[in-house]
């Protein structure tokens, strides 16, 4: 493995695939895209199996100086590794999900997906601030095109909204980056993560980065682009949007905001908490009244991602690790839920919940998968959703019991809107004839869903596989944050222990003991 | 391999085989695999229990797999076996095995049998994980797992809208409790830096004087932790306030009601309290709340039981009420008595439910007792089983003879211990318990009289009319309409027989161990020896109070439903509002609908329409679009094409820029 630039290779394969797709016919493009994403996934497995847990913080590093201090520098820690794995795992699924449903400009469509894969891997692997920025922002372009070209009826409005929101934040972030590089004299991310920026500068830098990341997460009230983008995007677009693009915001917080501006992060934690608490309650209630399946799941994403931000700003190991696990879990689960919507959308061409009903009768295996992902979404123990939520909420409880209490109401509201959705889709009688005539999932759809289901269970039962790679990196971050961490609001104060048990009774009455 | 591994994971494996194999392996294979696994689990559980009974077995923990390690927060998958677990093992596996067997007959005609049996076995697995948990998080896993199985089984007949609604209600109401449970776990971890139950129990007494801030309130640490955990118990065990899901859960097939909503799952809250009893004993305020909630539930649910017509709903409210007894027993410190009542209740309540199922089976799915009557001649075996169950739940037994049915031993012990505890709260609980015992006897005998005595009334039932294709008018004098109920098949009668033995003898046989022997418990619960001595020393009138009210309840039911059957209608006419209040279940459902469900939907719509669309979008992206559009129009007018206009603008711009730089 020594010397093999595997990260570059993982970007090169989809890049080559993308170029090939542009010039290939529809069917050839499908196979090329599938092949390229599978090879990339295989390289991802090689990457993971060669990642040395407990080894150097940054592994697989590559560096080539370009101009003016700007360098092509790649390298990953455990956090980036896991997010890269998530991306390359979901990509072949997306290609399969688009297999029959995309009929126009197939070559360009596949190329857009492969380009996006390149950019996503690049974003997570970049070790140079500007390189990161380029990947981070360029990732919007293929997504913009996927929504704008292959989207639904109202795709122009949706892509406009998507672009407007995400771009606005980015401009501020770029300005902040220039300032940082001027101040620290380097654009090397690992160095910057150790650099102590002056406290007052941190405030402005934090806000500039926040503007960009909060949109990506998305945090309330910057979330309204998400439901529209999801509704208009093709199924695979939604999968990637929910699965990976939303994670860029969380990744940004964990890679930039927290380690680079720890004091400002502590200073603004209340802001994050307030927005997140509002998001949990507000977007959950909005999800409850949606009549469009994709909108419902989109709103649920906002609520789930709010637990991520709460966990990140809990300033402790459980909060950070929990947030990471939720990101991975949500990537799988919400991606799978969008696939579930896609499966029936492909058959009936509507996302309106009321048009379905009783699908458990004619599509039992579909109903089973849908149930599994629904349960994972509402955090049933044994699925990935629980581990993440549990850790993140346990983390925030140590910082603030109020924030924990309000955030935890998400488990009630989440159950309400997801089960209400499931009931209307899968339970009840078969009211619509065309819905009743739909066939159960095909072999292709099995291949899409079964691996995600397996991953969800794996992460729920034995999350150690996912916790171990990032443990050391989270510990480093936690140590970096320790000085700035806010005090626990619990203020546990010892007292004199009570001498006896609450129900202690005196022995006298025992004298006149009778036989029962 | 340790037998506990087979006991716990056997049912899981069987559930997977039956559930995923489904139609590929067929009904008989799916049913055999699951039922076989459960009989195996039950067969392996009894020796463990008897081992603890005989004192030859000692507590142990079997490690299975690492689960989570995050900083100092770590917990594993592991199986704890001690006295408390052993009791639950025999209860769960015995009842579950019998219910599996019973379902062969009861679900005979259902098209979805593999799915049903898979759910039953999955439930059993989750319940076993709950009772073998060595840490709070695994207990929560089992807790939510049984919730899932309960959801799936309540919604088993998912084509019925009412089943789907009841399933959601059960899950969501339980989640309200789970919110408390989760916060309790977080708080426990914060205070003790562990989720291991053994370590928490060991460290709890030292924390009993400490205080902590929770959501701005300064409270005793142990009180707030125990209250949060108890909220979880209230949800799962359907205690007052969070009880509304249990009666609706009767939408599930009757074997499910017997297994999950009577014998096992709903007792999880009581189990949790007993498992954590040394911790609760450091929290006097929390225990007072437990006692109050338990006593209130026990009385409240019993009142509703006296008015319902649906045979399953009567038993459901009865379950709710009996769980109240268990809770206030725990609240006053008699965890052994609480567990004992859990144990005996599992047998007689499962028996009553399965008996009711047998009646429903015979009556062509009719559940309304107004359309029964005189059934004891038609289905005599079911009748004898139900009679045994009724005698057990009403607690027939004579103190001075030292003989009695199961409920006599466990319920009377609870009443006596509440009296013996001697505080104001516990005495109130005693009186509420006595009142509930009166009501219990009344509604239980009412159920029996309406069902098995009197004249057949079933031609009025639509179900029966469907079966015989006759209207009441066509049937004329013959109020049976020519419909002859038949006794259930052997697969259903065997479980009834076995449970009858339990309902008759479980109290007599096990009372000395459960109530009086600290060594039997071997530290698995907080055993309050002086309190038990005080319990035995209560005055005779206390010991006979339950017996007296049981007779009164019996006589009341006899007068109202056999001797003078016009009394109930007269009573309803005279006390209309009171009857309505009780009959409509104290209006809890209406209240919750008005203050939680409707506002949630209303708020959701308002947030969406006025918040997202009306405010954020309007002033956000759409606002920006509007500004850009307007600016473009303005810019268009500036682009006049005249050079002097451009020159002027350039000049102005230059002046502005210079001014900015200079200043």
mmCIF file of N, CA and C in Angstrom, chain B residues 376 445 448-450 452-454 556-566:
data_model
loop_
_atom_site.group_PDB
_atom_site.id
_atom_site.type_symbol
_atom_site.label_atom_id
_atom_site.label_comp_id
_atom_site.label_asym_id
_atom_site.label_seq_id
_atom_site.Cartn_x
_atom_site.Cartn_y
_atom_site.Cartn_z
ATOM 1 N N UNK B 376 -72.334 -21.336 29.596
ATOM 2 C CA UNK B 376 -71.621 -22.379 30.351
ATOM 3 C C UNK B 376 -72.039 -23.775 29.923
ATOM 4 N N UNK B 445 -67.108 -10.888 38.292
ATOM 5 C CA UNK B 445 -68.314 -11.720 38.333
ATOM 6 C C UNK B 445 -69.343 -11.251 37.317
ATOM 7 N N UNK B 448 -68.449 -12.838 34.198
ATOM 8 C CA UNK B 448 -68.795 -14.248 34.196
ATOM 9 C C UNK B 448 -70.311 -14.459 34.063
ATOM 10 N N UNK B 449 -71.082 -13.666 34.830
ATOM 11 C CA UNK B 449 -72.539 -13.819 34.781
ATOM 12 C C UNK B 449 -73.088 -13.460 33.407
ATOM 13 N N UNK B 450 -72.611 -12.334 32.857
ATOM 14 C CA UNK B 450 -73.116 -11.909 31.552
ATOM 15 C C UNK B 450 -72.803 -12.936 30.473
ATOM 16 N N UNK B 452 -71.752 -16.376 30.913
ATOM 17 C CA UNK B 452 -72.041 -17.796 31.079
ATOM 18 C C UNK B 452 -73.405 -18.103 31.683
ATOM 19 N N UNK B 453 -74.040 -17.101 32.300
ATOM 20 C CA UNK B 453 -75.344 -17.335 32.891
ATOM 21 C C UNK B 453 -76.439 -16.669 32.063
ATOM 22 N N UNK B 454 -77.635 -16.805 32.491
ATOM 23 C CA UNK B 454 -78.757 -16.153 31.834
ATOM 24 C C UNK B 454 -79.136 -16.849 30.539
ATOM 25 N N UNK B 556 -73.014 -8.188 44.851
ATOM 26 C CA UNK B 556 -73.492 -7.084 44.029
ATOM 27 C C UNK B 556 -73.711 -7.526 42.598
ATOM 28 N N UNK B 557 -72.728 -8.225 42.063
ATOM 29 C CA UNK B 557 -72.844 -8.677 40.674
ATOM 30 C C UNK B 557 -73.973 -9.682 40.536
ATOM 31 N N UNK B 558 -74.121 -10.546 41.558
ATOM 32 C CA UNK B 558 -75.186 -11.560 41.496
ATOM 33 C C UNK B 558 -76.557 -10.901 41.471
ATOM 34 N N UNK B 559 -76.729 -9.927 42.347
ATOM 35 C CA UNK B 559 -78.019 -9.239 42.401
ATOM 36 C C UNK B 559 -78.284 -8.515 41.082
ATOM 37 N N UNK B 560 -77.269 -7.793 40.592
ATOM 38 C CA UNK B 560 -77.488 -6.926 39.441
ATOM 39 C C UNK B 560 -77.605 -7.695 38.133
ATOM 40 N N UNK B 561 -76.985 -8.850 38.023
ATOM 41 C CA UNK B 561 -76.967 -9.508 36.720
ATOM 42 C C UNK B 561 -77.671 -10.857 36.701
ATOM 43 N N UNK B 562 -78.080 -11.348 37.883
ATOM 44 C CA UNK B 562 -78.804 -12.617 37.880
ATOM 45 C C UNK B 562 -80.152 -12.474 38.577
ATOM 46 N N UNK B 563 -80.116 -12.003 39.817
ATOM 47 C CA UNK B 563 -81.353 -11.934 40.576
ATOM 48 C C UNK B 563 -82.301 -10.857 40.036
ATOM 49 N N UNK B 564 -81.815 -9.650 39.875
ATOM 50 C CA UNK B 564 -82.661 -8.549 39.389
ATOM 51 C C UNK B 564 -81.976 -7.844 38.223
ATOM 52 N N UNK B 565 -82.048 -8.425 37.051
ATOM 53 C CA UNK B 565 -81.264 -7.903 35.920
ATOM 54 C C UNK B 565 -81.699 -6.514 35.442
ATOM 55 N N UNK B 566 -82.768 -5.977 36.005
ATOM 56 C CA UNK B 566 -83.154 -4.628 35.561
ATOM 57 C C UNK B 566 -82.434 -3.542 36.354
#
